[in-house]
PDB file of C-alpha atoms in Angstrom:
ATOM      1  CA  MET T 288      64.567  41.660 -10.412  1.00 69.00           C
ATOM      2  CA  ASP T 289      68.064  41.852  -8.874  1.00 78.00           C
ATOM      3  CA  ILE T 290      67.628  40.826  -5.217  1.00 81.00           C
ATOM      4  CA  ASN T 291      71.136  41.959  -4.319  1.00 81.00           C
ATOM      5  CA  SER T 292      70.316  45.557  -5.240  1.00 93.00           C
ATOM      6  CA  ILE T 293      67.933  45.750  -2.269  1.00 96.00           C
ATOM      7  CA  PHE T 294      70.937  46.103   0.053  1.00 96.00           C
ATOM      8  CA  GLU T 295      72.547  48.734  -2.216  1.00 95.00           C
ATOM      9  CA  ILE T 296      69.702  51.254  -1.761  1.00 96.00           C
ATOM     10  CA  LYS T 297      70.997  54.688  -0.781  1.00 94.00           C
ATOM     11  CA  THR T 298      68.264  57.120  -1.836  1.00 96.00           C
ATOM     12  CA  SER T 299      64.514  57.487  -1.480  1.00 95.00           C
ATOM     13  CA  THR T 300      64.177  57.284  -5.277  1.00 96.00           C
ATOM     14  CA  GLN T 301      66.017  53.969  -5.337  1.00 96.00           C
ATOM     15  CA  PHE T 302      63.842  52.746  -2.458  1.00 97.00           C
ATOM     16  CA  ASN T 303      60.580  53.761  -4.205  1.00 97.00           C
ATOM     17  CA  ASN T 304      61.616  52.166  -7.516  1.00 96.00           C
ATOM     18  CA  MET T 305      62.645  48.960  -5.791  1.00 97.00           C
ATOM     19  CA  ALA T 306      59.418  48.912  -3.729  1.00 97.00           C
ATOM     20  CA  LEU T 307      57.353  49.042  -6.913  1.00 97.00           C
ATOM     21  CA  ASP T 308      59.470  46.281  -8.475  1.00 96.00           C
ATOM     22  CA  VAL T 309      58.972  44.121  -5.364  1.00 97.00           C
ATOM     23  CA  PHE T 310      55.240  44.848  -5.316  1.00 98.00           C
ATOM     24  CA  ASN T 311      54.841  43.706  -8.901  1.00 97.00           C
ATOM     25  CA  PHE T 312      56.925  40.595  -8.225  1.00 97.00           C
ATOM     26  CA  GLN T 313      54.869  39.700  -5.172  1.00 97.00           C
ATOM     27  CA  TYR T 314      51.563  40.491  -6.836  1.00 97.00           C
ATOM     28  CA  ASP T 315      52.441  38.141  -9.685  1.00 97.00           C
ATOM     29  CA  ASN T 316      53.917  35.340  -7.514  1.00 97.00           C
ATOM     30  CA  ASN T 317      52.172  35.438  -4.133  1.00 97.00           C
ATOM     31  CA  PRO T 318      48.585  34.048  -4.382  1.00 97.00           C
ATOM     32  CA  ILE T 319      47.582  35.222  -0.899  1.00 97.00           C
ATOM     33  CA  TYR T 320      48.787  38.792  -1.487  1.00 97.00           C
ATOM     34  CA  GLN T 321      47.308  38.902  -4.985  1.00 97.00           C
ATOM     35  CA  GLU T 322      43.898  37.836  -3.667  1.00 96.00           C
ATOM     36  CA  PHE T 323      44.082  40.448  -0.906  1.00 96.00           C
ATOM     37  CA  CYS T 324      45.009  43.204  -3.393  1.00 96.00           C
ATOM     38  CA  GLY T 325      42.140  42.114  -5.604  1.00 95.00           C
ATOM     39  CA  TYR T 326      39.593  42.703  -2.864  1.00 93.00           C
ATOM     40  CA  LEU T 327      40.922  46.304  -2.684  1.00 93.00           C
ATOM     41  CA  GLY T 328      40.864  46.783  -6.425  1.00 94.00           C
ATOM     42  CA  LYS T 329      44.638  46.977  -6.632  1.00 95.00           C
ATOM     43  CA  SER T 330      46.890  45.239  -9.153  1.00 93.00           C
ATOM     44  CA  GLY T 331      50.150  45.542 -10.982  1.00 89.00           C
ATOM     45  CA  SER T 332      48.379  47.572 -13.637  1.00 92.00           C
ATOM     46  CA  ASN T 333      47.003  50.349 -11.446  1.00 94.00           C
ATOM     47  CA  VAL T 334      49.590  50.727  -8.643  1.00 96.00           C
ATOM     48  CA  THR T 335      52.066  53.305  -9.892  1.00 95.00           C
ATOM     49  CA  ALA T 336      53.335  54.873  -6.640  1.00 96.00           C
ATOM     50  CA  VAL T 337      54.507  53.557  -3.285  1.00 96.00           C
ATOM     51  CA  ASP T 338      51.633  55.139  -1.394  1.00 93.00           C
ATOM     52  CA  GLU T 339      49.187  53.144  -3.512  1.00 95.00           C
ATOM     53  CA  ILE T 340      50.642  49.751  -2.451  1.00 96.00           C
ATOM     54  CA  PRO T 341      48.278  47.767  -0.150  1.00 96.00           C
ATOM     55  CA  TYR T 342      49.651  46.551   3.192  1.00 96.00           C
ATOM     56  CA  LEU T 343      48.801  42.952   4.105  1.00 96.00           C
ATOM     57  CA  PRO T 344      47.394  42.660   7.630  1.00 95.00           C
ATOM     58  CA  ILE T 345      49.943  40.878   9.813  1.00 95.00           C
ATOM     59  CA  GLU T 346      47.272  38.432  10.982  1.00 94.00           C
ATOM     60  CA  PHE T 347      47.609  36.639   7.659  1.00 96.00           C
ATOM     61  CA  PHE T 348      50.898  35.157   8.903  1.00 97.00           C
ATOM     62  CA  LYS T 349      48.848  33.277  11.525  1.00 95.00           C
ATOM     63  CA  SER T 350      46.417  31.521   9.163  1.00 94.00           C
ATOM     64  CA  LYS T 351      48.133  31.463   5.735  1.00 96.00           C
ATOM     65  CA  ARG T 352      51.385  30.400   4.144  1.00 96.00           C
ATOM     66  CA  VAL T 353      52.513  33.858   2.993  1.00 97.00           C
ATOM     67  CA  LEU T 354      54.956  32.867   0.253  1.00 97.00           C
ATOM     68  CA  THR T 355      56.118  34.463  -2.960  1.00 97.00           C
ATOM     69  CA  THR T 356      56.984  31.824  -5.586  1.00 94.00           C
ATOM     70  CA  ASN T 357      56.565  28.082  -5.017  1.00 94.00           C
ATOM     71  CA  GLN T 358      60.086  27.434  -3.784  1.00 95.00           C
ATOM     72  CA  LYS T 359      60.436  25.279  -0.700  1.00 96.00           C
ATOM     73  CA  PRO T 360      61.198  27.175   2.560  1.00 96.00           C
ATOM     74  CA  LYS T 361      64.436  26.355   4.268  1.00 97.00           C
ATOM     75  CA  LEU T 362      63.477  27.890   7.607  1.00 96.00           C
ATOM     76  CA  VAL T 363      60.255  28.580   9.463  1.00 96.00           C
ATOM     77  CA  PHE T 364      60.294  31.316  12.091  1.00 96.00           C
ATOM     78  CA  GLU T 365      57.428  31.176  14.578  1.00 94.00           C
ATOM     79  CA  SER T 366      56.268  33.807  17.070  1.00 89.00           C
ATOM     80  CA  SER T 367      55.801  33.025  20.749  1.00 79.00           C
ATOM     81  CA  GLY T 368      52.309  32.543  22.105  1.00 66.00           C
ATOM     82  CA  THR T 369      50.361  31.250  25.081  1.00 54.00           C
ATOM     83  CA  THR T 370      48.606  27.873  25.047  1.00 50.00           C
ATOM     84  CA  GLY T 371      45.811  27.828  22.490  1.00 57.00           C
ATOM     85  CA  GLN T 372      46.875  31.087  20.856  1.00 75.00           C
ATOM     86  CA  LEU T 373      47.557  31.146  17.151  1.00 86.00           C
ATOM     87  CA  THR T 374      51.166  31.951  16.302  1.00 91.00           C
ATOM     88  CA  SER T 375      52.644  33.678  13.254  1.00 95.00           C
ATOM     89  CA  LYS T 376      54.793  31.636  10.915  1.00 96.00           C
ATOM     90  CA  HIS T 377      57.298  33.216   8.537  1.00 97.00           C
ATOM     91  CA  TYR T 378      58.407  30.783   5.829  1.00 97.00           C
ATOM     92  CA  VAL T 379      61.913  31.764   4.755  1.00 97.00           C
ATOM     93  CA  ILE T 380      63.004  30.615   1.352  1.00 97.00           C
ATOM     94  CA  LYS T 381      66.500  32.064   1.441  1.00 96.00           C
ATOM     95  CA  PRO T 382      68.037  32.396   4.920  1.00 96.00           C
ATOM     96  CA  GLU T 383      71.031  34.136   3.375  1.00 96.00           C
ATOM     97  CA  ILE T 384      68.837  37.183   2.659  1.00 97.00           C
ATOM     98  CA  TYR T 385      67.889  37.353   6.348  1.00 97.00           C
ATOM     99  CA  GLU T 386      71.530  37.092   7.371  1.00 97.00           C
ATOM    100  CA  GLU T 387      72.585  39.808   4.945  1.00 97.00           C
ATOM    101  CA  SER T 388      69.793  42.055   6.138  1.00 97.00           C
ATOM    102  CA  TYR T 389      70.554  41.910   9.868  1.00 97.00           C
ATOM    103  CA  LEU T 390      74.347  41.949   9.416  1.00 97.00           C
ATOM    104  CA  LYS T 391      74.212  44.988   7.121  1.00 97.00           C
ATOM    105  CA  THR T 392      71.645  46.668   9.420  1.00 97.00           C
ATOM    106  CA  PHE T 393      73.919  46.121  12.432  1.00 97.00           C
ATOM    107  CA  GLU T 394      76.892  47.520  10.526  1.00 97.00           C
ATOM    108  CA  HIS T 395      74.797  50.501   9.384  1.00 97.00           C
ATOM    109  CA  PHE T 396      74.092  51.527  12.979  1.00 97.00           C
ATOM    110  CA  TYR T 397      77.007  50.085  14.995  1.00 98.00           C
ATOM    111  CA  GLY T 398      79.913  49.379  12.679  1.00 97.00           C
ATOM    112  CA  ASN T 399      81.902  46.191  12.362  1.00 97.00           C
ATOM    113  CA  ILE T 400      80.522  43.349  14.486  1.00 97.00           C
ATOM    114  CA  LYS T 401      84.141  42.158  15.132  1.00 97.00           C
ATOM    115  CA  ASP T 402      84.728  45.296  17.159  1.00 97.00           C
ATOM    116  CA  TYR T 403      82.328  43.977  19.815  1.00 98.00           C
ATOM    117  CA  CYS T 404      81.905  41.272  22.397  1.00 98.00           C
ATOM    118  CA  VAL T 405      78.248  40.198  22.115  1.00 98.00           C
ATOM    119  CA  LEU T 406      76.423  38.878  25.179  1.00 97.00           C
ATOM    120  CA  ALA T 407      72.830  37.682  25.039  1.00 95.00           C
ATOM    121  CA  LEU T 408      70.255  37.350  27.874  1.00 93.00           C
ATOM    122  CA  LEU T 409      67.343  35.797  26.029  1.00 88.00           C
ATOM    123  CA  PRO T 410      66.044  32.936  28.177  1.00 85.00           C
ATOM    124  CA  SER T 411      62.505  32.876  26.778  1.00 68.00           C
ATOM    125  CA  TYR T 412      63.837  32.746  23.218  1.00 71.00           C
ATOM    126  CA  MET T 413      66.467  30.136  23.929  1.00 67.00           C
ATOM    127  CA  GLU T 414      63.787  27.856  25.413  1.00 68.00           C
ATOM    128  CA  ARG T 415      61.817  27.428  22.189  1.00 73.00           C
ATOM    129  CA  GLU T 416      62.424  26.623  18.566  1.00 81.00           C
ATOM    130  CA  GLY T 417      61.822  28.953  15.617  1.00 90.00           C
ATOM    131  CA  SER T 418      62.819  32.267  17.110  1.00 92.00           C
ATOM    132  CA  SER T 419      64.123  34.694  14.477  1.00 94.00           C
ATOM    133  CA  LEU T 420      65.692  36.821  17.239  1.00 93.00           C
ATOM    134  CA  PHE T 421      67.644  33.839  18.625  1.00 93.00           C
ATOM    135  CA  TYR T 422      68.811  32.964  15.090  1.00 95.00           C
ATOM    136  CA  MET T 423      70.003  36.514  14.543  1.00 96.00           C
ATOM    137  CA  VAL T 424      71.808  36.912  17.846  1.00 96.00           C
ATOM    138  CA  LYS T 425      73.483  33.506  17.477  1.00 96.00           C
ATOM    139  CA  VAL T 426      75.066  34.609  14.194  1.00 96.00           C
ATOM    140  CA  LEU T 427      76.047  38.008  15.657  1.00 97.00           C
ATOM    141  CA  ILE T 428      77.829  36.159  18.478  1.00 97.00           C
ATOM    142  CA  GLU T 429      79.631  33.912  15.957  1.00 97.00           C
ATOM    143  CA  LYS T 430      80.580  36.782  13.695  1.00 97.00           C
ATOM    144  CA  SER T 431      82.017  38.801  16.591  1.00 97.00           C
ATOM    145  CA  LYS T 432      84.806  36.250  16.924  1.00 97.00           C
ATOM    146  CA  ASN T 433      85.232  37.249  20.548  1.00 97.00           C
ATOM    147  CA  PRO T 434      85.852  34.194  22.774  1.00 96.00           C
ATOM    148  CA  LYS T 435      83.786  35.684  25.586  1.00 96.00           C
ATOM    149  CA  SER T 436      80.726  36.333  23.392  1.00 97.00           C
ATOM    150  CA  GLY T 437      77.841  34.007  24.202  1.00 95.00           C
ATOM    151  CA  PHE T 438      74.339  33.293  25.594  1.00 93.00           C
ATOM    152  CA  TYR T 439      73.321  33.365  29.217  1.00 90.00           C
ATOM    153  CA  LEU T 440      70.218  31.521  30.314  1.00 79.00           C
ATOM    154  CA  ASP T 441      69.792  31.752  34.105  1.00 75.00           C
ATOM    155  CA  ASN T 442      73.343  32.524  35.218  1.00 83.00           C
ATOM    156  CA  ILE T 443      72.749  36.167  36.090  1.00 89.00           C
ATOM    157  CA  ALA T 444      75.688  36.252  38.525  1.00 89.00           C
ATOM    158  CA  GLY T 445      78.103  34.873  35.935  1.00 91.00           C
ATOM    159  CA  LEU T 446      76.864  37.386  33.358  1.00 93.00           C
ATOM    160  CA  SER T 447      77.380  40.205  35.832  1.00 95.00           C
ATOM    161  CA  LYS T 448      81.001  39.215  36.477  1.00 95.00           C
ATOM    162  CA  THR T 449      81.741  38.885  32.738  1.00 95.00           C
ATOM    163  CA  LEU T 450      80.031  42.180  31.926  1.00 96.00           C
ATOM    164  CA  GLN T 451      81.961  44.072  34.580  1.00 96.00           C
ATOM    165  CA  SER T 452      85.278  42.452  33.621  1.00 96.00           C
ATOM    166  CA  LEU T 453      84.792  43.260  29.918  1.00 97.00           C
ATOM    167  CA  ASP T 454      83.782  46.824  30.682  1.00 97.00           C
ATOM    168  CA  ASP T 455      86.727  47.375  33.047  1.00 97.00           C
ATOM    169  CA  SER T 456      89.096  46.103  30.348  1.00 97.00           C
ATOM    170  CA  GLY T 457      87.775  48.672  27.865  1.00 97.00           C
ATOM    171  CA  CYS T 458      86.240  46.053  25.562  1.00 97.00           C
ATOM    172  CA  LYS T 459      83.305  47.358  23.514  1.00 97.00           C
ATOM    173  CA  THR T 460      80.424  45.151  24.620  1.00 98.00           C
ATOM    174  CA  ILE T 461      76.765  44.790  23.634  1.00 98.00           C
ATOM    175  CA  LEU T 462      74.343  43.041  25.949  1.00 98.00           C
ATOM    176  CA  ILE T 463      71.119  42.108  24.086  1.00 96.00           C
ATOM    177  CA  GLY T 464      68.352  41.097  26.443  1.00 94.00           C
ATOM    178  CA  VAL T 465      64.658  40.519  26.878  1.00 91.00           C
ATOM    179  CA  SER T 466      63.156  43.153  29.208  1.00 90.00           C
ATOM    180  CA  TYR T 467      62.252  41.041  32.194  1.00 89.00           C
ATOM    181  CA  ALA T 468      65.681  39.354  32.304  1.00 91.00           C
ATOM    182  CA  LEU T 469      67.454  42.718  32.060  1.00 94.00           C
ATOM    183  CA  LEU T 470      65.355  43.956  35.017  1.00 93.00           C
ATOM    184  CA  ASP T 471      66.367  40.875  37.023  1.00 92.00           C
ATOM    185  CA  LEU T 472      70.019  41.715  36.276  1.00 94.00           C
ATOM    186  CA  ALA T 473      69.539  45.382  37.114  1.00 94.00           C
ATOM    187  CA  GLU T 474      67.847  44.701  40.461  1.00 92.00           C
ATOM    188  CA  ASN T 475      70.464  42.225  41.646  1.00 92.00           C
ATOM    189  CA  HIS T 476      73.745  43.526  40.137  1.00 94.00           C
ATOM    190  CA  SER T 477      74.206  47.265  39.861  1.00 94.00           C
ATOM    191  CA  MET T 478      77.247  48.397  37.849  1.00 94.00           C
ATOM    192  CA  ASN T 479      78.787  51.521  36.421  1.00 94.00           C
ATOM    193  CA  LEU T 480      79.319  50.670  32.791  1.00 96.00           C
ATOM    194  CA  LYS T 481      81.376  52.885  30.500  1.00 96.00           C
ATOM    195  CA  ASN T 482      82.073  50.710  27.436  1.00 97.00           C
ATOM    196  CA  THR T 483      78.858  48.699  27.254  1.00 97.00           C
ATOM    197  CA  ILE T 484      75.649  49.065  25.265  1.00 98.00           C
ATOM    198  CA  ILE T 485      72.535  47.609  26.876  1.00 97.00           C
ATOM    199  CA  MET T 486      69.972  46.742  24.173  1.00 97.00           C
ATOM    200  CA  GLU T 487      66.505  45.631  25.149  1.00 95.00           C
ATOM    201  CA  THR T 488      64.294  43.664  22.754  1.00 91.00           C
ATOM    202  CA  GLY T 489      61.113  44.266  24.795  1.00 79.00           C
ATOM    203  CA  GLY T 490      58.770  41.725  26.258  1.00 70.00           C
ATOM    204  CA  MET T 491      57.904  40.705  29.810  1.00 52.00           C
ATOM    205  CA  LYS T 492      56.580  37.329  28.608  1.00 54.00           C
ATOM    206  CA  GLY T 493      54.135  37.295  31.509  1.00 51.00           C
ATOM    207  CA  ARG T 494      57.035  37.086  33.987  1.00 57.00           C
ATOM    208  CA  ARG T 495      56.656  40.641  35.308  1.00 53.00           C
ATOM    209  CA  ILE T 496      54.269  43.586  35.223  1.00 61.00           C
ATOM    210  CA  GLU T 497      54.455  45.465  31.912  1.00 65.00           C
ATOM    211  CA  LEU T 498      56.206  48.848  32.048  1.00 72.00           C
ATOM    212  CA  VAL T 499      56.198  51.791  29.658  1.00 78.00           C
ATOM    213  CA  ARG T 500      59.498  52.052  27.874  1.00 84.00           C
ATOM    214  CA  ASP T 501      60.527  55.247  29.666  1.00 89.00           C
ATOM    215  CA  GLU T 502      60.212  53.584  33.062  1.00 89.00           C
ATOM    216  CA  LEU T 503      62.031  50.443  31.915  1.00 91.00           C
ATOM    217  CA  HIS T 504      64.886  52.526  30.517  1.00 94.00           C
ATOM    218  CA  ARG T 505      65.090  54.687  33.640  1.00 95.00           C
ATOM    219  CA  ILE T 506      65.539  51.606  35.814  1.00 94.00           C
ATOM    220  CA  LEU T 507      68.210  50.160  33.530  1.00 96.00           C
ATOM    221  CA  LYS T 508      70.087  53.496  33.172  1.00 97.00           C
ATOM    222  CA  ASP T 509      70.076  54.043  36.967  1.00 96.00           C
ATOM    223  CA  SER T 510      71.314  50.548  37.725  1.00 96.00           C
ATOM    224  CA  PHE T 511      74.039  50.458  35.063  1.00 97.00           C
ATOM    225  CA  GLY T 512      75.201  54.061  35.104  1.00 96.00           C
ATOM    226  CA  LEU T 513      74.209  54.653  31.469  1.00 96.00           C
ATOM    227  CA  GLU T 514      73.156  57.782  29.660  1.00 95.00           C
ATOM    228  CA  ALA T 515      70.931  55.817  27.236  1.00 96.00           C
ATOM    229  CA  VAL T 516      69.514  52.330  26.697  1.00 97.00           C
ATOM    230  CA  HIS T 517      69.239  51.009  23.150  1.00 97.00           C
ATOM    231  CA  SER T 518      66.314  49.050  21.738  1.00 96.00           C
ATOM    232  CA  GLU T 519      65.761  46.631  18.853  1.00 96.00           C
ATOM    233  CA  TYR T 520      62.439  46.553  16.991  1.00 96.00           C
ATOM    234  CA  GLY T 521      61.794  43.402  15.057  1.00 94.00           C
ATOM    235  CA  MET T 522      59.211  40.711  14.627  1.00 94.00           C
ATOM    236  CA  THR T 523      58.744  37.219  13.329  1.00 95.00           C
ATOM    237  CA  GLU T 524      57.123  38.478  10.153  1.00 97.00           C
ATOM    238  CA  LEU T 525      60.064  40.697   9.177  1.00 97.00           C
ATOM    239  CA  LEU T 526      63.595  39.982   7.956  1.00 97.00           C
ATOM    240  CA  SER T 527      64.852  43.489   8.887  1.00 97.00           C
ATOM    241  CA  GLN T 528      65.084  45.389  12.179  1.00 97.00           C
ATOM    242  CA  ALA T 529      65.045  48.969  13.370  1.00 98.00           C
ATOM    243  CA  TYR T 530      67.235  50.243  16.222  1.00 98.00           C
ATOM    244  CA  SER T 531      66.841  52.963  18.790  1.00 97.00           C
ATOM    245  CA  GLN T 532      70.094  54.340  20.262  1.00 97.00           C
ATOM    246  CA  ALA T 533      68.321  56.703  22.683  1.00 93.00           C
ATOM    247  CA  ASN T 534      64.910  57.825  23.885  1.00 91.00           C
ATOM    248  CA  GLY T 535      62.928  55.111  22.118  1.00 92.00           C
ATOM    249  CA  ILE T 536      63.284  56.776  18.728  1.00 96.00           C
ATOM    250  CA  PHE T 537      63.843  54.101  16.049  1.00 98.00           C
ATOM    251  CA  ASN T 538      65.588  54.302  12.712  1.00 98.00           C
ATOM    252  CA  CYS T 539      65.530  51.861   9.813  1.00 97.00           C
ATOM    253  CA  ALA T 540      68.124  50.598   7.352  1.00 95.00           C
ATOM    254  CA  PRO T 541      67.721  52.038   3.827  1.00 97.00           C
ATOM    255  CA  TRP T 542      65.687  49.037   2.591  1.00 98.00           C
ATOM    256  CA  MET T 543      63.013  49.374   5.298  1.00 98.00           C
ATOM    257  CA  SER T 544      60.511  52.163   5.979  1.00 97.00           C
ATOM    258  CA  VAL T 545      57.676  52.842   8.374  1.00 97.00           C
ATOM    259  CA  SER T 546      54.470  54.849   7.832  1.00 96.00           C
ATOM    260  CA  ILE T 547      51.316  55.416   9.834  1.00 96.00           C
ATOM    261  CA  ARG T 548      47.687  54.623   8.901  1.00 94.00           C
ATOM    262  CA  GLU T 549      44.486  55.742  10.583  1.00 89.00           C
ATOM    263  CA  THR T 550      43.356  53.143  13.075  1.00 78.00           C
ATOM    264  CA  ASP T 551      39.948  52.695  11.448  1.00 73.00           C
ATOM    265  CA  ASP T 552      40.957  52.888   7.789  1.00 74.00           C
ATOM    266  CA  PRO T 553      43.596  50.438   6.478  1.00 70.00           C
ATOM    267  CA  MET T 554      44.075  52.273   3.179  1.00 75.00           C
ATOM    268  CA  SER T 555      44.563  55.717   4.757  1.00 79.00           C
ATOM    269  CA  SER T 556      47.712  57.514   5.915  1.00 84.00           C
ATOM    270  CA  GLU T 557      48.341  59.736   8.904  1.00 83.00           C
ATOM    271  CA  ALA T 558      50.388  62.940   8.943  1.00 83.00           C
ATOM    272  CA  TYR T 559      53.852  63.073  10.510  1.00 88.00           C
ATOM    273  CA  GLY T 560      53.644  63.127  14.297  1.00 87.00           C
ATOM    274  CA  LYS T 561      50.106  61.716  14.470  1.00 92.00           C
ATOM    275  CA  ILE T 562      49.434  58.439  16.274  1.00 93.00           C
ATOM    276  CA  GLY T 563      48.115  55.531  14.282  1.00 94.00           C
ATOM    277  CA  GLY T 564      48.765  51.973  13.137  1.00 95.00           C
ATOM    278  CA  ILE T 565      52.284  51.162  11.989  1.00 96.00           C
ATOM    279  CA  ASN T 566      52.755  50.022   8.410  1.00 96.00           C
ATOM    280  CA  ILE T 567      56.109  48.577   7.381  1.00 97.00           C
ATOM    281  CA  ILE T 568      57.845  48.106   4.081  1.00 98.00           C
ATOM    282  CA  ASP T 569      60.645  45.545   4.446  1.00 98.00           C
ATOM    283  CA  LEU T 570      62.213  44.878   1.049  1.00 98.00           C
ATOM    284  CA  ALA T 571      64.208  42.005   2.481  1.00 97.00           C
ATOM    285  CA  ASN T 572      60.884  40.141   2.724  1.00 98.00           C
ATOM    286  CA  VAL T 573      60.998  39.652  -1.019  1.00 97.00           C
ATOM    287  CA  TYR T 574      59.919  35.991  -0.839  1.00 97.00           C
ATOM    288  CA  SER T 575      57.061  36.453   1.623  1.00 97.00           C
ATOM    289  CA  CYS T 576      55.374  39.906   1.758  1.00 98.00           C
ATOM    290  CA  SER T 577      57.237  43.188   2.005  1.00 98.00           C
ATOM    291  CA  PHE T 578      54.165  45.336   2.822  1.00 98.00           C
ATOM    292  CA  ILE T 579      52.734  44.647   6.267  1.00 97.00           C
ATOM    293  CA  ALA T 580      50.081  46.386   8.333  1.00 95.00           C
ATOM    294  CA  THR T 581      51.132  45.639  11.911  1.00 95.00           C
ATOM    295  CA  GLN T 582      49.011  45.775  15.081  1.00 92.00           C
ATOM    296  CA  ASP T 583      51.447  48.228  16.673  1.00 94.00           C
ATOM    297  CA  LEU T 584      50.606  51.862  17.389  1.00 94.00           C
ATOM    298  CA  GLY T 585      53.131  54.619  16.871  1.00 95.00           C
ATOM    299  CA  ARG T 586      54.088  57.811  15.194  1.00 96.00           C
ATOM    300  CA  VAL T 587      56.516  58.702  12.397  1.00 97.00           C
ATOM    301  CA  TYR T 588      58.598  61.886  12.065  1.00 96.00           C
ATOM    302  CA  LYS T 589      59.670  63.732   8.941  1.00 94.00           C
ATOM    303  CA  ASP T 590      63.197  62.319   9.085  1.00 95.00           C
ATOM    304  CA  GLY T 591      61.784  58.787   8.844  1.00 94.00           C
ATOM    305  CA  SER T 592      62.374  57.933  12.524  1.00 97.00           C
ATOM    306  CA  PHE T 593      59.496  56.505  14.543  1.00 97.00           C
ATOM    307  CA  GLU T 594      58.199  55.565  17.964  1.00 95.00           C
ATOM    308  CA  VAL T 595      56.330  52.450  19.089  1.00 94.00           C
ATOM    309  CA  LEU T 596      53.625  53.421  21.549  1.00 90.00           C
ATOM    310  CA  GLY T 597      51.685  50.228  22.193  1.00 85.00           C
ATOM    311  CA  ARG T 598      49.201  47.818  20.639  1.00 82.00           C
ATOM    312  CA  PHE T 599      45.736  47.989  19.231  1.00 78.00           C
ATOM    313  CA  ASP T 600      43.022  47.043  21.735  1.00 60.00           C
ATOM    314  CA  HIS T 601      42.216  43.318  21.895  1.00 48.00           C
ATOM    315  CA  SER T 602      45.322  42.323  19.898  1.00 49.00           C
ATOM    316  CA  ASP T 603      47.823  39.727  21.041  1.00 47.00           C
ATOM    317  CA  ILE T 604      50.775  40.875  23.113  1.00 40.00           C
ATOM    318  CA  ARG T 605      53.945  40.692  21.042  1.00 41.00           C
ATOM    319  CA  GLY T 606      57.244  39.805  22.644  1.00 38.00           C
ATOM    320  CA  CYS T 607      59.474  42.238  20.729  1.00 41.00           C
ATOM    321  CA  ASN T 608      59.644  45.692  22.112  1.00 41.00           C
ATOM    322  CA  LEU T 609      56.091  46.428  23.161  1.00 34.00           C
ATOM    323  CA  MET T 610      55.461  48.266  26.376  1.00 34.00           C
ATOM    324  CA  VAL T 611      51.788  48.545  27.317  1.00 30.00           C
ATOM    325  CA  LEU T 612      50.752  52.147  28.005  1.00 29.00           C
TER     326      LEU T 612
END
């Protein structure tokens, strides 16, 4: 299987063919996934269409080493969690696949990273090891080649001055921030931004009361004079991201897709526009598992775009882009 061809996908036919190739590769080389498929009566011999591929429950990343092939991982990404809470671990064999995935995804939606100054307000991610979001944003900052690109931890006032100065100069700027920190900035430093994208990654991290996304975006738009707030949807268990450029409607890169299952039947599927559990195919996850049943609730539209509406009851609160309804 040619791994590089994953990032050359342009059509649904190419995606479906590659998804079946990846399924067979992972069934043959991932003992955890093979055992899971076996319980469902699925194997490389009887899965002939993408909609027949089983989705591994995301909880497996908390209790198992989800690895395809026996190569040694070079990175381990770990989700955030409260004391005593099990965290997900994503064992990454080839970090260069992750980097290619997020750089090409960014380019797909926003163009050349060198056209931007990238600012990051991710205090809760900077304060721990193993964050895939911190890893991604760090490389985006480096690739931007802008001397003013960088991270901000608690220096909200300094960030405000830099942001306003960049915007006034006409520099295209992206501020990527965790929700509670962006709210802190919005409440203390109102601005009228014309050349800046505000991108929230979700997550109050217990620092503030959870807000529905519409309310969060309204506050940010009002404070920063914006017509829209962007969002990033990603998680520890994935090597690809989806982006929303307005109204909380997300789109994927060509090597990632989202579908919806019935909440009480993991092998079912829901019609377009119906609310259910989010299933994700991320072909960049070629060395872990590309077919994941998340604990997120959402709906998918006919054009492949989707919304994230919350979490299943009794499931852990995820840091990336989840607003409790």
